[in-house]
Tab-separated table of C-alpha atoms in Angstrom:
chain	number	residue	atom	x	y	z
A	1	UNK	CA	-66.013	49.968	-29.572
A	2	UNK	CA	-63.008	47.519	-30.495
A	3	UNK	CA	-61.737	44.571	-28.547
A	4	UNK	CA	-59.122	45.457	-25.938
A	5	UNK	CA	-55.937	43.841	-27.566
A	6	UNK	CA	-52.765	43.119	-25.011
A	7	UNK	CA	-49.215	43.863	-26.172
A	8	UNK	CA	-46.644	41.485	-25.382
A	9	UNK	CA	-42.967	41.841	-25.513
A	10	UNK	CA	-40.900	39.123	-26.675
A	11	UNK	CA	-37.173	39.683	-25.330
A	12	UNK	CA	-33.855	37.884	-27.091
A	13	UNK	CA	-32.427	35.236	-24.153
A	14	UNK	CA	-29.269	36.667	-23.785
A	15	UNK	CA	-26.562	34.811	-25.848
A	16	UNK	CA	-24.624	31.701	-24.945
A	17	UNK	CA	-20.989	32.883	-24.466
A	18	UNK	CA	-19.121	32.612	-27.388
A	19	UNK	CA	-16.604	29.432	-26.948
A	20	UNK	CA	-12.614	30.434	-26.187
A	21	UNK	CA	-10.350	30.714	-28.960
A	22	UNK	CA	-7.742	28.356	-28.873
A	23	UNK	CA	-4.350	30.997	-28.487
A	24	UNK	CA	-1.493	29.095	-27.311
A	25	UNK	CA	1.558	29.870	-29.190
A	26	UNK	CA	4.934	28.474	-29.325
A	27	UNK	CA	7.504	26.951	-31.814
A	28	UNK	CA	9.501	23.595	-30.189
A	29	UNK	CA	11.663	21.251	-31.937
A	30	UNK	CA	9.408	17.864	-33.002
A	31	UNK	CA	11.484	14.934	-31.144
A	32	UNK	CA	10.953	16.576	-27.433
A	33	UNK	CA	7.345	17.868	-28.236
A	34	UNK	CA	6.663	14.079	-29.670
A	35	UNK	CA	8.202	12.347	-26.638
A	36	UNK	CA	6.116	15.051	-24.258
A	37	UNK	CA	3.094	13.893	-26.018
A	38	UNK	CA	3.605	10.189	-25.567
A	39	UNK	CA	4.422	10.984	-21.758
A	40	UNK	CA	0.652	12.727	-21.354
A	41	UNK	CA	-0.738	9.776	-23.295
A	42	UNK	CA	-1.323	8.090	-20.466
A	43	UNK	CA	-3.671	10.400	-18.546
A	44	UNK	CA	-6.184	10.898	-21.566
A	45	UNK	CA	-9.281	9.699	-20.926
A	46	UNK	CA	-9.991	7.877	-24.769
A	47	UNK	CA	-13.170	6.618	-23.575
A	48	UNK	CA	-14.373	9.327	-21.855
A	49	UNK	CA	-18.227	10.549	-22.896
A	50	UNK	CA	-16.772	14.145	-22.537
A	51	UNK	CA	-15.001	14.841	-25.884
A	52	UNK	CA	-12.993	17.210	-23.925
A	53	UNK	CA	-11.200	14.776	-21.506
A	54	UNK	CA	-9.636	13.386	-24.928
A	55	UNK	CA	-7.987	16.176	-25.595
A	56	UNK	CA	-4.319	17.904	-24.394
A	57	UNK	CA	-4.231	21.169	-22.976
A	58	UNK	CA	-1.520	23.096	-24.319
A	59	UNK	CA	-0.566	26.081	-22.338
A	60	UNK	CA	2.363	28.334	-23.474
A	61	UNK	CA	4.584	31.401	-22.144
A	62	UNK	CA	7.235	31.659	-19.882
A	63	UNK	CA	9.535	29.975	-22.709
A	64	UNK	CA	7.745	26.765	-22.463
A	65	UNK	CA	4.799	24.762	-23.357
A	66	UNK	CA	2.651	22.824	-20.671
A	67	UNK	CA	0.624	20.053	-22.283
A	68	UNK	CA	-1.848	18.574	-19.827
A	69	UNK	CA	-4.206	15.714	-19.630
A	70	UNK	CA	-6.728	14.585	-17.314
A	71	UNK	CA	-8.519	11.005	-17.273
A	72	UNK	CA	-10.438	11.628	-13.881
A	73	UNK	CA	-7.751	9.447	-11.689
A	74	UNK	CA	-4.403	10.396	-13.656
A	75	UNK	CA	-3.237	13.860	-14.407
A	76	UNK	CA	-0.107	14.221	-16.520
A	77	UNK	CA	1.466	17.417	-16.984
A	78	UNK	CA	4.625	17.499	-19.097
A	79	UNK	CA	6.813	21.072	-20.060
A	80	UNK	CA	8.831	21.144	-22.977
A	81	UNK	CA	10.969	24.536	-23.368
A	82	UNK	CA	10.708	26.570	-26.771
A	83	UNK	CA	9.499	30.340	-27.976
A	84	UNK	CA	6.095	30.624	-26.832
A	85	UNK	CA	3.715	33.521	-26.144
A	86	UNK	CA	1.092	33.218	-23.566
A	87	UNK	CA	-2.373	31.398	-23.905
A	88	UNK	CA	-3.878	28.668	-24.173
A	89	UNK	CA	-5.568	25.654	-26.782
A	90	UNK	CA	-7.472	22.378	-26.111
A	91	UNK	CA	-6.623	20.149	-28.861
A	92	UNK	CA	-7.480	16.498	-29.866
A	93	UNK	CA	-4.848	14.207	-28.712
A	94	UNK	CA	-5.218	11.691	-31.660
A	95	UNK	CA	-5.144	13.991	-34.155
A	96	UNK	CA	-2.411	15.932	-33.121
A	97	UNK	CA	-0.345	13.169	-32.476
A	98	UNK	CA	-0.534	11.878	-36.037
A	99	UNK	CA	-0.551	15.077	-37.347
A	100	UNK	CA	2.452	15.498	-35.747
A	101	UNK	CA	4.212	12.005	-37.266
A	102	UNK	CA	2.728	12.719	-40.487
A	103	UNK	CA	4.727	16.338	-40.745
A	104	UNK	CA	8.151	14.630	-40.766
A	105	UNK	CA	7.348	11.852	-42.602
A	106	UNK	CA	10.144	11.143	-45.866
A	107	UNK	CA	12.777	12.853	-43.017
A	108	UNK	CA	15.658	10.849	-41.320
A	109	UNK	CA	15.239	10.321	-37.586
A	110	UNK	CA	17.648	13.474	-37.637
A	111	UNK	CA	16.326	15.486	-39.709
A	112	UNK	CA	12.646	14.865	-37.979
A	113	UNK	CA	14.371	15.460	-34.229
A	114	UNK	CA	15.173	18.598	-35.461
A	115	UNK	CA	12.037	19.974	-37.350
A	116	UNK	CA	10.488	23.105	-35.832
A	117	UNK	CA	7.125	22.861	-35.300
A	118	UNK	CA	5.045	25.788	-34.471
A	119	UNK	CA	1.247	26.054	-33.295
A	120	UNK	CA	-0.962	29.344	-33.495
A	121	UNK	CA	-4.349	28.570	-31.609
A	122	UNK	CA	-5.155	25.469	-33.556
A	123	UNK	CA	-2.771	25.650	-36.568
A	124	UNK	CA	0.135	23.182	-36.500
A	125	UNK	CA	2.448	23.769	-38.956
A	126	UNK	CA	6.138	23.136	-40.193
A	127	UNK	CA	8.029	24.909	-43.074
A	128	UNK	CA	6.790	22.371	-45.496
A	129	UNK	CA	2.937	21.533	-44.106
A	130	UNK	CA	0.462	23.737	-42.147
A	131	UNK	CA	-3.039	22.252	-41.002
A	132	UNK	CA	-5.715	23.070	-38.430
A	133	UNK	CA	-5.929	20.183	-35.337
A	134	UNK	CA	-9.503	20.539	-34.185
A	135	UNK	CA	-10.276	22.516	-31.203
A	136	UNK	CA	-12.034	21.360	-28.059
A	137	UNK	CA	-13.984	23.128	-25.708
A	138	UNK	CA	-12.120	24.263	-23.133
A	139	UNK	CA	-14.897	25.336	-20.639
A	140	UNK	CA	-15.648	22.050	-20.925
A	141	UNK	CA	-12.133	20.417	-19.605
A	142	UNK	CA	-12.297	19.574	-16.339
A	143	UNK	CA	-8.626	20.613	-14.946
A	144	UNK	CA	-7.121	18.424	-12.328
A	145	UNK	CA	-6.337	18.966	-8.620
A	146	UNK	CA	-3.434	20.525	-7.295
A	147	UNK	CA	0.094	18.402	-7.563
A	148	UNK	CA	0.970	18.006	-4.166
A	149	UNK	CA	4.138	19.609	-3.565
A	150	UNK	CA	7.399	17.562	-2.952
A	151	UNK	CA	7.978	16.364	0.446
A	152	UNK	CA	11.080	14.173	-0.209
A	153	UNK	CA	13.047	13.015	-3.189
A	154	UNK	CA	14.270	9.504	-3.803
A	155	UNK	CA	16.869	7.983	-6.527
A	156	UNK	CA	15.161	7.134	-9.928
A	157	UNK	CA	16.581	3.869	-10.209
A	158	UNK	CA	16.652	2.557	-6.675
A	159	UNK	CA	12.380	3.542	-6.758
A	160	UNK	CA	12.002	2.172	-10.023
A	161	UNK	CA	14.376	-1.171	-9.189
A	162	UNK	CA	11.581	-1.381	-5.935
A	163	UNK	CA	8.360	-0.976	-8.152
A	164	UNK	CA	9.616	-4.112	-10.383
A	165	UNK	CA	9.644	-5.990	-7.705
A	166	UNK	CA	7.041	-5.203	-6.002
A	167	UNK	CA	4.470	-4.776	-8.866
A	168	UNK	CA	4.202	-8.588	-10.002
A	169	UNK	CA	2.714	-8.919	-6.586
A	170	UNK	CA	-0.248	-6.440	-7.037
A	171	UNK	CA	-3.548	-7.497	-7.109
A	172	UNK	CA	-5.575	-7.700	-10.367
A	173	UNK	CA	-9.292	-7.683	-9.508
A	174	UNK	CA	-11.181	-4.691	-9.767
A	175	UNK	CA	-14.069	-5.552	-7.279
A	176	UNK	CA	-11.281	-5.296	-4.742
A	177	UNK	CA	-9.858	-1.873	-5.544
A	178	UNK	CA	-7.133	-1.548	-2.821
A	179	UNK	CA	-5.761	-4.452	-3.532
A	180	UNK	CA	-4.863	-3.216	-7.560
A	181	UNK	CA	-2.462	-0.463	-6.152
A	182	UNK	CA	0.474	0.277	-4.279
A	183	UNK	CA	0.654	0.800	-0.757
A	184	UNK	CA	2.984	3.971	-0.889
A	185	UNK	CA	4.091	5.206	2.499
A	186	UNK	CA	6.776	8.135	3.218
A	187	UNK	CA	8.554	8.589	6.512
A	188	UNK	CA	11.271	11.371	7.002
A	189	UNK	CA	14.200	8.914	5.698
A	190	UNK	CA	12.601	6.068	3.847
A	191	UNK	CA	9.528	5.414	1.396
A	192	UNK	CA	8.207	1.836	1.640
A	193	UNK	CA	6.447	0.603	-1.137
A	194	UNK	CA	4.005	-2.730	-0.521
A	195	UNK	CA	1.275	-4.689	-2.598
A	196	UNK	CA	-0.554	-8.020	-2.226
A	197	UNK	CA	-3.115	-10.064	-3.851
A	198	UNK	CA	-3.852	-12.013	-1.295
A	199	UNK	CA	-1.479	-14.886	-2.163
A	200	UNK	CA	1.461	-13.201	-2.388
A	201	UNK	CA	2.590	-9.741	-0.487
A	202	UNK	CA	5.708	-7.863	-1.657
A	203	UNK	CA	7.393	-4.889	0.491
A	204	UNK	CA	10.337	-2.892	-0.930
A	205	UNK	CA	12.170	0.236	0.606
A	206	UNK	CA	13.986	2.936	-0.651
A	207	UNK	CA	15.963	5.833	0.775
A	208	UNK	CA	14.409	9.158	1.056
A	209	UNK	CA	15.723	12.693	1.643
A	210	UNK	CA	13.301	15.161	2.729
A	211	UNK	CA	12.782	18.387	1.133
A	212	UNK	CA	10.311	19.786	3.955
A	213	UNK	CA	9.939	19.254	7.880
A	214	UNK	CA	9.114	15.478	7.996
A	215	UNK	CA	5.749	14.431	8.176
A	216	UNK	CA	4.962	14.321	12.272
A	217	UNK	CA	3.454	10.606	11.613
A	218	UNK	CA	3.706	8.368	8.511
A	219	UNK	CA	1.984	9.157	5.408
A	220	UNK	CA	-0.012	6.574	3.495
A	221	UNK	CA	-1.484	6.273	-0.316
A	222	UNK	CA	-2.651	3.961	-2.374
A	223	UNK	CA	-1.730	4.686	-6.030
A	224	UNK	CA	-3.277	2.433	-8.749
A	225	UNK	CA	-0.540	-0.218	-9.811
A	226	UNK	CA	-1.313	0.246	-13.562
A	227	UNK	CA	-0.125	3.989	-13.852
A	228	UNK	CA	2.981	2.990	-12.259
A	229	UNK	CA	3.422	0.308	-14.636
A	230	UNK	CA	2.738	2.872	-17.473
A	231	UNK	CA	5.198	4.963	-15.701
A	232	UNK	CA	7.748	2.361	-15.450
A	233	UNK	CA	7.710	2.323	-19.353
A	234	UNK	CA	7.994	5.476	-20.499
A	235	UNK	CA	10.935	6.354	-18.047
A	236	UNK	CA	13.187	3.312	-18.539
A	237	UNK	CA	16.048	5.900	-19.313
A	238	UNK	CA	14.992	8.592	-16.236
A	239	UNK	CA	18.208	9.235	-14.140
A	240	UNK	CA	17.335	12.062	-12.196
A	241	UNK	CA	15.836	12.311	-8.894
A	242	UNK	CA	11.861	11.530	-8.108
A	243	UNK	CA	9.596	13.815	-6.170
A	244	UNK	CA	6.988	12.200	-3.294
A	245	UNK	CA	4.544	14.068	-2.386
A	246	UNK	CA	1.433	12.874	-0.867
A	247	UNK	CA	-2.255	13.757	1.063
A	248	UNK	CA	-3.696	11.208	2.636
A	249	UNK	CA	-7.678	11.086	4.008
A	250	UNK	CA	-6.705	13.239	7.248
A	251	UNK	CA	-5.017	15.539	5.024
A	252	UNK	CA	-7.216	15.988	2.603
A	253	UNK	CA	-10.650	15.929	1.189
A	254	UNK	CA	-8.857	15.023	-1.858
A	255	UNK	CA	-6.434	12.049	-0.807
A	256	UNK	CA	-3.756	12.201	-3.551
A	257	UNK	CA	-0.151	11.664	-4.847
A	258	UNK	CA	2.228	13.260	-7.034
A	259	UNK	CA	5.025	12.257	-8.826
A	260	UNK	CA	8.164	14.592	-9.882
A	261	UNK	CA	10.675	13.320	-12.950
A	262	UNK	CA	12.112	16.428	-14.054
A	263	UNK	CA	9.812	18.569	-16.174
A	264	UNK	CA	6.681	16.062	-16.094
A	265	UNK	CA	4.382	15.399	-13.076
A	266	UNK	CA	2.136	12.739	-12.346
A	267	UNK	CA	-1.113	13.088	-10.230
A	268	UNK	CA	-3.394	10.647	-8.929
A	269	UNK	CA	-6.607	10.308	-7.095
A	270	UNK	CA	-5.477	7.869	-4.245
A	271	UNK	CA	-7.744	4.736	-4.476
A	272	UNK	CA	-10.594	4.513	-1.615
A	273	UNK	CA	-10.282	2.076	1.169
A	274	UNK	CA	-7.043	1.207	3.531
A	275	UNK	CA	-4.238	-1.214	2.803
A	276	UNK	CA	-4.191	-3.911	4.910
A	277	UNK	CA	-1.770	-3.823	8.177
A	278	UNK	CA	0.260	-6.340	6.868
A	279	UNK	CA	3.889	-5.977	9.233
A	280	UNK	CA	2.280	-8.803	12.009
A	281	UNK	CA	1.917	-11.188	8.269
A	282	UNK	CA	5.689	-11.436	8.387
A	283	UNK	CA	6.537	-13.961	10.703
A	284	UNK	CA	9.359	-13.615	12.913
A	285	UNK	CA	10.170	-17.014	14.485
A	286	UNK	CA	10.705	-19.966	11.879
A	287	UNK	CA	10.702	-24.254	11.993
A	288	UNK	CA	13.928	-23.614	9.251
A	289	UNK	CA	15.616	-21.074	7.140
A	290	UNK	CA	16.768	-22.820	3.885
A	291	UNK	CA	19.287	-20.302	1.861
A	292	UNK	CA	19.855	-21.881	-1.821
A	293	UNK	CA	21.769	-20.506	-5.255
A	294	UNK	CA	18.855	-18.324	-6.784
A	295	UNK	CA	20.004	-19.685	-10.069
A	296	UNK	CA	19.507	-22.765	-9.149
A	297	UNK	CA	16.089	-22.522	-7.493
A	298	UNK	CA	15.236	-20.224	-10.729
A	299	UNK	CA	16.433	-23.690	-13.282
A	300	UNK	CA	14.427	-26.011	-11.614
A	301	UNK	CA	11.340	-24.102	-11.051
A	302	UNK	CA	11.245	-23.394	-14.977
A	303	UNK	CA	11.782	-26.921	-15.232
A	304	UNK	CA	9.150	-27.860	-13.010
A	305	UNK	CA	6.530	-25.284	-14.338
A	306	UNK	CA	7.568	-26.488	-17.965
A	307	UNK	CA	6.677	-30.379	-16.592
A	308	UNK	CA	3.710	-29.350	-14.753
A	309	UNK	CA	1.650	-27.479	-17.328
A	310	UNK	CA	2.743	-30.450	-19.928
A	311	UNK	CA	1.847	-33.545	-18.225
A	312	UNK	CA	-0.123	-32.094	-15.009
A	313	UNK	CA	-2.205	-29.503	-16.510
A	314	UNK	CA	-1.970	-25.733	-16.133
A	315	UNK	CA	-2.793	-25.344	-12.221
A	316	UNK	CA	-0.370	-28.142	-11.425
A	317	UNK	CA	2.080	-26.858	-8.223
A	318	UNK	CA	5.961	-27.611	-7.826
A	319	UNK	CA	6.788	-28.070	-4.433
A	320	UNK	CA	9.898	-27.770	-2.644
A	321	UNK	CA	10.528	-31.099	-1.131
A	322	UNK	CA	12.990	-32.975	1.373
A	323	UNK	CA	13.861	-36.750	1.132
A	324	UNK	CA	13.828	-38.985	4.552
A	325	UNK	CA	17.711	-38.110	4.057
A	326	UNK	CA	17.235	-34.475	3.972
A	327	UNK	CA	18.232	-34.031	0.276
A	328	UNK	CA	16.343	-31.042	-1.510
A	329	UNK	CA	14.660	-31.084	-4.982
A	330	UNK	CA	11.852	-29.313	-6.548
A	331	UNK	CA	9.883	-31.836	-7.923
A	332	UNK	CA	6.214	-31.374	-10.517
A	333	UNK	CA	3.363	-32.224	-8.580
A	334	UNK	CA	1.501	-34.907	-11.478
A	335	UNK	CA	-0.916	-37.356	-11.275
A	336	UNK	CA	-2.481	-39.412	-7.941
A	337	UNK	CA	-0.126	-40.414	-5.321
A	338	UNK	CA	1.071	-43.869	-6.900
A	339	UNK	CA	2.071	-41.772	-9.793
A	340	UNK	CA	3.675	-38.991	-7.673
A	341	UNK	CA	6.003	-41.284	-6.132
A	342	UNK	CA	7.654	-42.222	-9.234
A	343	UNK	CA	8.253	-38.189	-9.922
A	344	UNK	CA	11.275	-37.497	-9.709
A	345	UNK	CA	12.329	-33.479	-9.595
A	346	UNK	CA	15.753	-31.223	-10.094
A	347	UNK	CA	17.707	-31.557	-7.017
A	348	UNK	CA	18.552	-28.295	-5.335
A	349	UNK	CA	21.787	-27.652	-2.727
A	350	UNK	CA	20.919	-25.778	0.275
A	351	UNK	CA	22.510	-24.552	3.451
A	352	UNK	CA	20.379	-24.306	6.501
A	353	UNK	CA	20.184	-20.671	8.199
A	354	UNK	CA	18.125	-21.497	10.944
A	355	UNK	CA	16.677	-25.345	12.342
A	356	UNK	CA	18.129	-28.934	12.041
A	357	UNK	CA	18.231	-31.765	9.164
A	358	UNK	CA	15.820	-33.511	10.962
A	359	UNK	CA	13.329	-30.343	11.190
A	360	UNK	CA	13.187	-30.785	6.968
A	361	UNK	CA	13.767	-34.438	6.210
A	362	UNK	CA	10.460	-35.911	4.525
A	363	UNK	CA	8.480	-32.176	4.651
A	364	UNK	CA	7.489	-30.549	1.229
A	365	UNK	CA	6.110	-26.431	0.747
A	366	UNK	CA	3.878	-26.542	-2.289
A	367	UNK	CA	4.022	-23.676	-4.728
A	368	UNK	CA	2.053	-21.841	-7.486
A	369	UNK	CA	5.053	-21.830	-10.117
A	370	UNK	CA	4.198	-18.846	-11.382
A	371	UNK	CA	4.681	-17.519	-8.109
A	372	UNK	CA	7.672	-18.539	-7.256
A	373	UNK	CA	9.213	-17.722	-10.309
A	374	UNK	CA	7.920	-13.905	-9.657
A	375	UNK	CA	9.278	-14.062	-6.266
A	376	UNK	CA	12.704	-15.354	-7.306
A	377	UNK	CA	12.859	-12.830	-10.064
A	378	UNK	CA	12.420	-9.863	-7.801
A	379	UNK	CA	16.203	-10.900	-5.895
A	380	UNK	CA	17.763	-10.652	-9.491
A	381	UNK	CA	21.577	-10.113	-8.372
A	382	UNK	CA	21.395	-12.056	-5.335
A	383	UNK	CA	23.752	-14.925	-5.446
A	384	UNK	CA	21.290	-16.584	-3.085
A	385	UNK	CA	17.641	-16.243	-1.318
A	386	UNK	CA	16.833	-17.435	2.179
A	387	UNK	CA	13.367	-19.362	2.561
A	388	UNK	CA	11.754	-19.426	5.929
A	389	UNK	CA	9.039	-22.022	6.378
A	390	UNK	CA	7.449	-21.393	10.085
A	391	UNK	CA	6.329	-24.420	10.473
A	392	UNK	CA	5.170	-27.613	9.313
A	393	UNK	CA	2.129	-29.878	10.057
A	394	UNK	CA	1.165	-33.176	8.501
A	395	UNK	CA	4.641	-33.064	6.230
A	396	UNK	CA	3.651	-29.581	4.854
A	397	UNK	CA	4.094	-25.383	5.631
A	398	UNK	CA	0.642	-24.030	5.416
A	399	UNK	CA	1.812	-21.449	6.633
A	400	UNK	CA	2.616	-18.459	4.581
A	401	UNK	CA	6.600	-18.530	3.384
A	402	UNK	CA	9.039	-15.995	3.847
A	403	UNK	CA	11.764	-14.940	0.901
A	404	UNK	CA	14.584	-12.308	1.847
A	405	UNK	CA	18.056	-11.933	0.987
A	406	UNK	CA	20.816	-13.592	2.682
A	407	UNK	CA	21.605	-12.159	6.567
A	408	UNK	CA	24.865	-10.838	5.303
A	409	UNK	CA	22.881	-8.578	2.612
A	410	UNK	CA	22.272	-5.418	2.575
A	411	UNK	CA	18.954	-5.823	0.951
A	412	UNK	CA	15.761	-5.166	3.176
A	413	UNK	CA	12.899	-6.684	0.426
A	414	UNK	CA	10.720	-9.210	1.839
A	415	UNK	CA	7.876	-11.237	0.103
A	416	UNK	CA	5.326	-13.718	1.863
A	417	UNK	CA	4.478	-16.547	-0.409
A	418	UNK	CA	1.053	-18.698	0.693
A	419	UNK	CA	1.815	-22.141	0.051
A	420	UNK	CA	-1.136	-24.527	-1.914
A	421	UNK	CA	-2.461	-26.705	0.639
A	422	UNK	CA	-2.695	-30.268	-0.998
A	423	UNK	CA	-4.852	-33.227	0.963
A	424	UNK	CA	-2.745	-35.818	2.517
A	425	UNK	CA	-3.069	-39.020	0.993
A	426	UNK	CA	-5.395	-41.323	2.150
């Protein structure tokens, strides 16, 4: 009798899915597809581990191409009208790019504005060139959130006249996240933008029409400074209007912000934490209110960082400082006392707003150069800025100092200056 013998049954593990095919479709000209491309550079993820993030989605139909990127924080979606048929293709950014550049190359700028360009899937081509741009996965993209739709619209160059001046003032260390962004918040009729790092704190306003019901209470987000820098480039020329939108942490589980300029949008993950509530840092009641020419503040601080950095060494401060007469000159801060005495610095005129002669006469306000030059630079068309020193003690403001516009302005942009506190001599 013969060994029982078992049968076993080996079954196939069903089959991976088969990747998508990339099937956008869509012929544009090359100088709008090009400058829709350089608009989504910004929200590729080049270092990403996931080859997809390094790609562009391309979506097409409706007329128009979508191209998409995603970095994790920044989503960039840009639509560029042309033929197109509907579907879809995940592309390599890089290699598209210069694929792109290398199609018109030999052709004026004219001639390479013009160029139609077509795609099919993953196959670029032009009437002289045609070559394959290799596919992503595109299960493997992770897609953005949502843009938040547009609660209110504000002028393109009144927001991005704000964000110069307020972005200088934005904090660049990354252990302290909130600081590296910009505090926006959007009330029915105004969006305030603000940013500090923690020696200097900037607040700009602009005018805001509403598009929806006004929020009931004000709505708060802190997008990361550096997109808005990269944002500030690539739109130098934007005239059109800007969308707001924004979901805070009680609105959300996903607090967020999106930007509108025309056919591109901009989406961010807002960064964690809270701004600080800075409005009690402004101070209110003053020792003096100095108004002087900007120009002439904006000379002699040059002058006196110029000085500073060669004879007092790099982290030498200016400092605004009154004679026993009251006369006004910012003067380099070099060397020990005996040799500070014999500095003498650019005298600047000045009008007082607010206090007496005798209030100033023999008191100094020492400044990071650097600073002040920032600050100055931010009232650029102001024939002259207002400086409001609280108070002084021991012959100095160590308190922090307040820039505006003249009263008779118009202009509503503050920034808080902290004065260096120097030892008095001994």
């Amino acid at each position: 009798m013969s060994p029982a013998t078992a049968t076993v049954t080996v079954t196939d593990a069903p089959a991976a899915p088969a990747p998508a095919k990339p099937t956008a479709g869509m012929t544009l000209d090359h100088g709008p597809l090009t400058r829709a491309l350089k608009i989504a550079e910004f929200g590729v993820a080049a270092k990403s581990p996931s080859e997809a993030q390094r790609g562009v989605l391309i979506e097409t139909g409706r007329g128009r191409a979508t191209l998409t990127t995603f970095d994790y924080e920044t989503a960039v979606s840009v639509s560029v009208p042309g033929r197109a048929h509907k579907g879809g293709s995940l592309l390599h950014f890089g290699q598209l790019q210069k694929a792109l550049a290398a199609m018109v190359a030999g052709e004026t700028r004219t001639q390479a504005e013009r160029t139609s360009v077509s795609l099919a899937g993953d196959l670029l081509s032009t009437e002289h060139l045609t070559v394959p741009i290799a596919p992503l996965e595109l299960e493997e993209f992770t897609r953005p959130p949502e843009p938040v739709p547009t609660m209110a619209t504000v002028d393109a160059a009144q927001f991005f006249a704000e964000l110069k001046r307020v972005l200088p003032a934005a904090g660049r260390d990354d252990t302290l996240p909130v600081l590296t962004a910009v505090n926006l918040t959007l009330t029915g009729e105004q969006l305030t933008l603000a940013t500090t790092d923690r020696y200097r704190l900037a607040e700009g306003q602009v005018k805001a029409e509403a598009t929806v019901r006004p929020p009931d209470k004000p709505l708060s987000v802190l997008f990361p400074a550096d997109v808005l820098t990269a944002l500030l480039k690539r739109f130098k020329s934007y005239d059109g209007p800007v969308g707001i939108g924004l979901l805070d942490a009680d609105s959300s589980d996903i607090p967020r912000a999106t930007l509108s300029l025309g056919d591109t949008t901009v989406t961010v993950r807002a960064r964690e934490g809270k701004f600080p509530a800075y409005s009690a840092f402004f101070p209110t009641e003053f020792a003096a209110s100095v108004s002087v020419e900007r120009a002439t503040l904006v000379r002699a601080a040059k002058k006196g960082l110029a000085m500073a950095q060669a004879v007092g060494g790099t982290h030498s401060p200016v400092a605004l400082r009154w004679s026993a007469e009251g006369a006004l000159a910012l003067v380099p801060v070099i060397g020990n006392p005996a040799e500070q005495a014999r500095v003498k610095g650019m005298d600047v005129p000045f009008t007082l707003a607010h206090g007496a002669t005798e209030d100033v006469a023999g008191m100094s306000v020492h400044f990071n150069p650097a600073y002040l030059l920032a600050a100055l630079d931010a009232f650029t068309g102001q024939e002259s800025v207002t400086v409001h020193i609280r108070q002084f003690e021991e012959g100095q403001s160590r308190k922090p100092v307040l820039l505006t516009a003249d009263a008779a302005s118009e202009d509503t942009y503050r920034h808080l200056l902290m004065p260096i506190r120097l030892d008095p001599p001994k």
